[in-house]
Amino acid sequence: MIPTYDQMGDWLEEIAARFPEAFFEDLDGGIQLEEEALTDPDFPPDEMYVMGEYVHDLLGRYILLYYGSFAALLSEENEGGWKDEIFTTIAHEFTHHLEETAGLHALDDKDMEFLREALAEYGDE
């Protein structure tokens, strides 16, 4: 199933409310839902989607989730699968936010290692 953008937005609000208020500290722009999909340009088209990202730029600190990426990868999932992935993605991006505000980067390192390994796999094919 692929829910509408508005339905995913409702689920996002419901799920985000389950996280402690302290996680939102210094998250100026909160959590936003973008309609498009975001693919990683280092991979073949439609092979690696970005589900969400933590952003710290001139507009402040905020989390973006990409509805189109969820739709591309979760079309066979039911509502529970979508909600699980939304929760997992938010938790992942909150970890980036909390680590950055604490001056840490362990999850960034782990993400980079995952991407290096995935790129190596594509190079072997």
N, C-alpha and C. Protein backbone atom coordinates (compact mmCIF):
# COMPACT_ATOMS: atom_id res chain seq x y z
N MET A 1 0.83 -1.18 0.00
CA MET A 1 0.00 0.00 0.00
C MET A 1 0.88 1.25 0.00
N ILE A 2 0.38 2.27 -0.62
CA ILE A 2 1.06 3.56 -0.56
C ILE A 2 0.05 4.58 -0.04
N PRO A 3 0.26 5.04 1.18
CA PRO A 3 -0.66 6.05 1.72
C PRO A 3 -0.46 7.38 1.01
N THR A 4 -1.41 8.27 1.17
CA THR A 4 -1.25 9.60 0.60
C THR A 4 -0.18 10.36 1.39
N TYR A 5 0.29 11.42 0.79
CA TYR A 5 1.25 12.31 1.46
C TYR A 5 0.65 12.82 2.78
N ASP A 6 -0.63 13.21 2.74
CA ASP A 6 -1.29 13.71 3.96
C ASP A 6 -1.39 12.63 5.03
N GLN A 7 -1.68 11.38 4.63
CA GLN A 7 -1.77 10.29 5.61
C GLN A 7 -0.41 10.06 6.26
N MET A 8 0.65 10.06 5.45
CA MET A 8 1.98 9.89 6.03
C MET A 8 2.28 11.06 6.98
N GLY A 9 1.87 12.26 6.61
CA GLY A 9 2.06 13.41 7.49
C GLY A 9 1.37 13.24 8.83
N ASP A 10 0.16 12.68 8.80
CA ASP A 10 -0.56 12.42 10.05
C ASP A 10 0.19 11.39 10.89
N TRP A 11 0.67 10.31 10.25
CA TRP A 11 1.43 9.29 10.96
C TRP A 11 2.71 9.88 11.54
N LEU A 12 3.36 10.73 10.76
CA LEU A 12 4.59 11.37 11.22
C LEU A 12 4.34 12.18 12.49
N GLU A 13 3.29 12.96 12.50
CA GLU A 13 2.96 13.76 13.69
C GLU A 13 2.68 12.86 14.90
N GLU A 14 1.92 11.80 14.66
CA GLU A 14 1.58 10.85 15.73
C GLU A 14 2.84 10.18 16.29
N ILE A 15 3.72 9.77 15.43
CA ILE A 15 4.94 9.07 15.86
C ILE A 15 5.92 10.04 16.51
N ALA A 16 6.09 11.23 15.94
CA ALA A 16 7.02 12.20 16.51
C ALA A 16 6.62 12.59 17.93
N ALA A 17 5.33 12.60 18.20
CA ALA A 17 4.84 12.97 19.54
C ALA A 17 5.25 11.95 20.60
N ARG A 18 5.65 10.77 20.19
CA ARG A 18 6.08 9.74 21.14
C ARG A 18 7.51 9.94 21.63
N PHE A 19 8.27 10.80 20.97
CA PHE A 19 9.66 11.05 21.37
C PHE A 19 9.69 12.10 22.48
N PRO A 20 10.65 12.00 23.39
CA PRO A 20 10.74 12.97 24.49
C PRO A 20 10.96 14.40 23.98
N GLU A 21 10.38 15.34 24.69
CA GLU A 21 10.53 16.76 24.33
C GLU A 21 12.00 17.17 24.27
N ALA A 22 12.83 16.58 25.11
CA ALA A 22 14.25 16.93 25.14
C ALA A 22 14.93 16.67 23.79
N PHE A 23 14.44 15.72 23.01
CA PHE A 23 15.02 15.44 21.70
C PHE A 23 14.84 16.62 20.75
N PHE A 24 13.80 17.40 20.97
CA PHE A 24 13.48 18.52 20.08
C PHE A 24 14.25 19.79 20.43
N GLU A 25 14.98 19.77 21.56
CA GLU A 25 15.75 20.94 21.96
C GLU A 25 16.75 21.31 20.88
N ASP A 26 16.80 22.57 20.52
CA ASP A 26 17.67 23.12 19.48
C ASP A 26 17.33 22.61 18.08
N LEU A 27 16.20 21.94 17.92
CA LEU A 27 15.75 21.52 16.59
C LEU A 27 14.78 22.59 16.09
N ASP A 28 15.36 23.69 15.59
CA ASP A 28 14.60 24.90 15.25
C ASP A 28 13.43 24.64 14.31
N GLY A 29 13.66 23.81 13.30
CA GLY A 29 12.65 23.60 12.26
C GLY A 29 11.83 22.34 12.45
N GLY A 30 12.03 21.64 13.56
CA GLY A 30 11.24 20.44 13.82
C GLY A 30 11.49 19.34 12.80
N ILE A 31 10.44 18.60 12.53
CA ILE A 31 10.50 17.52 11.55
C ILE A 31 9.58 17.89 10.40
N GLN A 32 10.12 17.86 9.20
CA GLN A 32 9.37 18.25 8.02
C GLN A 32 9.25 17.08 7.05
N LEU A 33 8.15 17.05 6.31
CA LEU A 33 7.92 16.02 5.32
C LEU A 33 7.99 16.63 3.93
N GLU A 34 8.94 16.16 3.14
CA GLU A 34 9.09 16.62 1.75
C GLU A 34 8.38 15.62 0.84
N GLU A 35 7.78 16.11 -0.20
CA GLU A 35 6.99 15.24 -1.07
C GLU A 35 7.85 14.37 -1.98
N GLU A 36 8.97 14.87 -2.43
CA GLU A 36 9.78 14.14 -3.41
C GLU A 36 10.57 12.98 -2.80
N ALA A 37 11.09 12.17 -3.70
CA ALA A 37 12.05 11.13 -3.33
C ALA A 37 13.44 11.73 -3.44
N LEU A 38 14.36 11.20 -2.65
CA LEU A 38 15.75 11.64 -2.73
C LEU A 38 16.61 10.40 -2.93
N THR A 39 17.28 10.35 -4.06
CA THR A 39 18.18 9.23 -4.33
C THR A 39 19.61 9.69 -4.13
N ASP A 40 20.47 8.74 -3.81
CA ASP A 40 21.89 9.03 -3.64
C ASP A 40 22.54 9.03 -5.01
N PRO A 41 23.15 10.15 -5.42
CA PRO A 41 23.72 10.25 -6.77
C PRO A 41 24.95 9.35 -7.00
N ASP A 42 25.52 8.79 -5.94
CA ASP A 42 26.68 7.92 -6.09
C ASP A 42 26.29 6.50 -6.52
N PHE A 43 24.98 6.21 -6.55
CA PHE A 43 24.48 4.89 -6.91
C PHE A 43 23.71 4.96 -8.22
N PRO A 44 23.52 3.82 -8.87
CA PRO A 44 22.67 3.81 -10.07
C PRO A 44 21.28 4.35 -9.74
N PRO A 45 20.59 4.91 -10.72
CA PRO A 45 19.26 5.48 -10.48
C PRO A 45 18.33 4.48 -9.79
N ASP A 46 17.60 4.96 -8.81
CA ASP A 46 16.60 4.19 -8.08
C ASP A 46 17.16 3.01 -7.29
N GLU A 47 18.45 3.01 -7.00
CA GLU A 47 19.05 1.92 -6.23
C GLU A 47 19.25 2.26 -4.76
N MET A 48 19.46 3.53 -4.42
CA MET A 48 19.70 3.91 -3.03
C MET A 48 18.89 5.18 -2.74
N TYR A 49 17.90 5.03 -1.88
CA TYR A 49 17.05 6.16 -1.52
C TYR A 49 17.43 6.67 -0.13
N VAL A 50 17.32 7.97 0.04
CA VAL A 50 17.49 8.62 1.34
C VAL A 50 16.10 8.78 1.92
N MET A 51 15.87 8.16 3.08
CA MET A 51 14.55 8.22 3.71
C MET A 51 14.39 9.52 4.50
N GLY A 52 15.48 9.96 5.11
CA GLY A 52 15.45 11.18 5.89
C GLY A 52 16.85 11.71 6.08
N GLU A 53 16.92 12.93 6.54
CA GLU A 53 18.23 13.50 6.84
C GLU A 53 18.10 14.58 7.90
N TYR A 54 19.16 14.69 8.67
CA TYR A 54 19.27 15.76 9.65
C TYR A 54 20.02 16.89 8.97
N VAL A 55 19.46 18.09 9.05
CA VAL A 55 20.05 19.24 8.38
C VAL A 55 20.39 20.31 9.40
N HIS A 56 21.59 20.86 9.27
CA HIS A 56 22.00 22.03 10.07
C HIS A 56 22.58 23.01 9.06
N ASP A 57 21.79 24.04 8.74
CA ASP A 57 22.22 25.02 7.75
C ASP A 57 21.81 26.42 8.21
N LEU A 58 21.78 27.36 7.28
CA LEU A 58 21.45 28.74 7.63
C LEU A 58 20.04 28.89 8.21
N LEU A 59 19.16 27.96 7.88
CA LEU A 59 17.79 28.01 8.39
C LEU A 59 17.66 27.41 9.79
N GLY A 60 18.72 26.78 10.27
CA GLY A 60 18.70 26.17 11.59
C GLY A 60 18.92 24.67 11.51
N ARG A 61 18.38 23.97 12.51
CA ARG A 61 18.49 22.52 12.60
C ARG A 61 17.10 21.92 12.43
N TYR A 62 17.00 20.91 11.58
CA TYR A 62 15.71 20.27 11.35
C TYR A 62 15.92 18.90 10.72
N ILE A 63 14.86 18.12 10.76
CA ILE A 63 14.88 16.78 10.18
C ILE A 63 13.93 16.79 9.00
N LEU A 64 14.39 16.22 7.89
CA LEU A 64 13.55 16.06 6.70
C LEU A 64 13.29 14.58 6.47
N LEU A 65 12.05 14.24 6.18
CA LEU A 65 11.69 12.90 5.72
C LEU A 65 11.17 13.05 4.31
N TYR A 66 11.48 12.07 3.45
CA TYR A 66 11.13 12.14 2.03
C TYR A 66 10.03 11.14 1.70
N TYR A 67 8.82 11.64 1.56
CA TYR A 67 7.66 10.81 1.25
C TYR A 67 7.92 9.94 0.02
N GLY A 68 8.46 10.52 -1.03
CA GLY A 68 8.70 9.77 -2.27
C GLY A 68 9.65 8.61 -2.08
N SER A 69 10.64 8.76 -1.21
CA SER A 69 11.57 7.66 -0.92
C SER A 69 10.84 6.53 -0.19
N PHE A 70 10.01 6.89 0.76
CA PHE A 70 9.22 5.88 1.46
C PHE A 70 8.31 5.15 0.47
N ALA A 71 7.64 5.91 -0.40
CA ALA A 71 6.73 5.31 -1.37
C ALA A 71 7.46 4.37 -2.32
N ALA A 72 8.67 4.74 -2.72
CA ALA A 72 9.44 3.91 -3.65
C ALA A 72 9.86 2.59 -3.01
N LEU A 73 10.16 2.62 -1.73
CA LEU A 73 10.69 1.43 -1.06
C LEU A 73 9.66 0.61 -0.29
N LEU A 74 8.55 1.21 0.07
CA LEU A 74 7.61 0.53 0.95
C LEU A 74 6.26 0.23 0.30
N SER A 75 6.19 0.21 -1.01
CA SER A 75 4.91 0.03 -1.69
C SER A 75 4.22 -1.30 -1.34
N GLU A 76 4.99 -2.29 -0.93
CA GLU A 76 4.43 -3.60 -0.58
C GLU A 76 4.11 -3.73 0.92
N GLU A 77 4.44 -2.71 1.69
CA GLU A 77 4.24 -2.76 3.14
C GLU A 77 2.83 -2.32 3.53
N ASN A 78 2.37 -2.80 4.66
CA ASN A 78 1.10 -2.36 5.20
C ASN A 78 1.33 -1.13 6.10
N GLU A 79 0.27 -0.66 6.73
CA GLU A 79 0.37 0.53 7.58
C GLU A 79 1.41 0.34 8.68
N GLY A 80 1.44 -0.84 9.29
CA GLY A 80 2.41 -1.10 10.35
C GLY A 80 3.84 -1.00 9.87
N GLY A 81 4.11 -1.50 8.67
CA GLY A 81 5.45 -1.40 8.09
C GLY A 81 5.86 0.04 7.86
N TRP A 82 4.92 0.83 7.36
CA TRP A 82 5.20 2.26 7.14
C TRP A 82 5.50 2.95 8.47
N LYS A 83 4.68 2.69 9.46
CA LYS A 83 4.87 3.36 10.75
C LYS A 83 6.18 2.94 11.40
N ASP A 84 6.54 1.67 11.27
CA ASP A 84 7.82 1.21 11.81
C ASP A 84 8.99 1.93 11.15
N GLU A 85 8.91 2.09 9.82
CA GLU A 85 10.01 2.75 9.10
C GLU A 85 10.05 4.25 9.42
N ILE A 86 8.90 4.87 9.59
CA ILE A 86 8.88 6.29 9.99
C ILE A 86 9.54 6.43 11.37
N PHE A 87 9.16 5.58 12.32
CA PHE A 87 9.75 5.63 13.65
C PHE A 87 11.27 5.43 13.58
N THR A 88 11.70 4.41 12.84
CA THR A 88 13.13 4.11 12.73
C THR A 88 13.89 5.27 12.11
N THR A 89 13.32 5.88 11.10
CA THR A 89 13.98 7.00 10.42
C THR A 89 14.07 8.21 11.35
N ILE A 90 12.99 8.52 12.03
CA ILE A 90 13.03 9.65 12.97
C ILE A 90 14.07 9.40 14.06
N ALA A 91 14.08 8.19 14.62
CA ALA A 91 15.04 7.87 15.68
C ALA A 91 16.47 8.02 15.18
N HIS A 92 16.72 7.57 13.94
CA HIS A 92 18.05 7.68 13.34
C HIS A 92 18.45 9.15 13.22
N GLU A 93 17.54 9.97 12.71
CA GLU A 93 17.86 11.39 12.50
C GLU A 93 17.98 12.14 13.83
N PHE A 94 17.18 11.76 14.82
CA PHE A 94 17.35 12.36 16.15
C PHE A 94 18.73 12.02 16.70
N THR A 95 19.21 10.83 16.44
CA THR A 95 20.55 10.45 16.91
C THR A 95 21.60 11.37 16.29
N HIS A 96 21.47 11.65 14.99
CA HIS A 96 22.39 12.61 14.36
C HIS A 96 22.31 13.97 15.06
N HIS A 97 21.09 14.43 15.32
CA HIS A 97 20.89 15.72 15.96
C HIS A 97 21.52 15.75 17.36
N LEU A 98 21.24 14.74 18.15
CA LEU A 98 21.76 14.72 19.52
C LEU A 98 23.28 14.57 19.54
N GLU A 99 23.82 13.76 18.63
CA GLU A 99 25.28 13.63 18.57
C GLU A 99 25.92 14.94 18.15
N GLU A 100 25.34 15.61 17.16
CA GLU A 100 25.93 16.88 16.71
C GLU A 100 25.93 17.91 17.83
N THR A 101 24.83 18.02 18.55
CA THR A 101 24.78 19.02 19.62
C THR A 101 25.74 18.67 20.75
N ALA A 102 26.12 17.39 20.86
CA ALA A 102 27.09 16.97 21.88
C ALA A 102 28.52 16.93 21.34
N GLY A 103 28.70 17.26 20.06
CA GLY A 103 30.04 17.25 19.47
C GLY A 103 30.54 15.85 19.12
N LEU A 104 29.62 14.93 18.91
CA LEU A 104 29.99 13.55 18.57
C LEU A 104 29.66 13.25 17.11
N HIS A 105 30.17 12.12 16.61
CA HIS A 105 29.89 11.78 15.20
C HIS A 105 29.90 10.27 14.94
N ALA A 106 29.61 9.46 15.94
CA ALA A 106 29.65 8.00 15.77
C ALA A 106 28.68 7.52 14.72
N LEU A 107 27.46 8.05 14.69
CA LEU A 107 26.49 7.60 13.70
C LEU A 107 26.88 8.07 12.30
N ASP A 108 27.46 9.25 12.18
CA ASP A 108 27.96 9.70 10.88
C ASP A 108 29.00 8.71 10.36
N ASP A 109 29.90 8.29 11.23
CA ASP A 109 30.94 7.33 10.84
C ASP A 109 30.31 6.01 10.41
N LYS A 110 29.32 5.55 11.17
CA LYS A 110 28.65 4.29 10.83
C LYS A 110 27.93 4.39 9.49
N ASP A 111 27.26 5.52 9.24
CA ASP A 111 26.57 5.72 7.97
C ASP A 111 27.56 5.73 6.81
N MET A 112 28.70 6.39 6.99
CA MET A 112 29.70 6.44 5.93
C MET A 112 30.25 5.05 5.63
N GLU A 113 30.46 4.24 6.65
CA GLU A 113 30.94 2.87 6.45
C GLU A 113 29.90 2.04 5.68
N PHE A 114 28.63 2.20 6.02
CA PHE A 114 27.57 1.51 5.30
C PHE A 114 27.59 1.88 3.82
N LEU A 115 27.72 3.17 3.54
CA LEU A 115 27.74 3.62 2.14
C LEU A 115 28.97 3.12 1.40
N ARG A 116 30.13 3.13 2.07
CA ARG A 116 31.35 2.60 1.44
C ARG A 116 31.17 1.13 1.07
N GLU A 117 30.60 0.35 1.99
CA GLU A 117 30.38 -1.07 1.73
C GLU A 117 29.38 -1.28 0.59
N ALA A 118 28.32 -0.48 0.59
CA ALA A 118 27.32 -0.60 -0.47
C ALA A 118 27.91 -0.23 -1.83
N LEU A 119 28.71 0.82 -1.87
CA LEU A 119 29.36 1.22 -3.13
C LEU A 119 30.33 0.14 -3.60
N ALA A 120 31.04 -0.47 -2.68
CA ALA A 120 31.96 -1.56 -3.04
C ALA A 120 31.20 -2.74 -3.64
N GLU A 121 30.02 -3.04 -3.11
CA GLU A 121 29.20 -4.12 -3.66
C GLU A 121 28.79 -3.81 -5.10
N TYR A 122 28.39 -2.57 -5.36
CA TYR A 122 28.01 -2.19 -6.71
C TYR A 122 29.19 -2.25 -7.66
N GLY A 123 30.38 -1.95 -7.14
CA GLY A 123 31.59 -2.01 -7.96
C GLY A 123 31.97 -3.44 -8.33
N ASP A 124 31.58 -4.40 -7.49
CA ASP A 124 31.91 -5.80 -7.74
C ASP A 124 30.95 -6.45 -8.73
N GLU A 125 29.81 -5.84 -8.98
CA GLU A 125 28.82 -6.46 -9.87
C GLU A 125 29.19 -6.29 -11.33
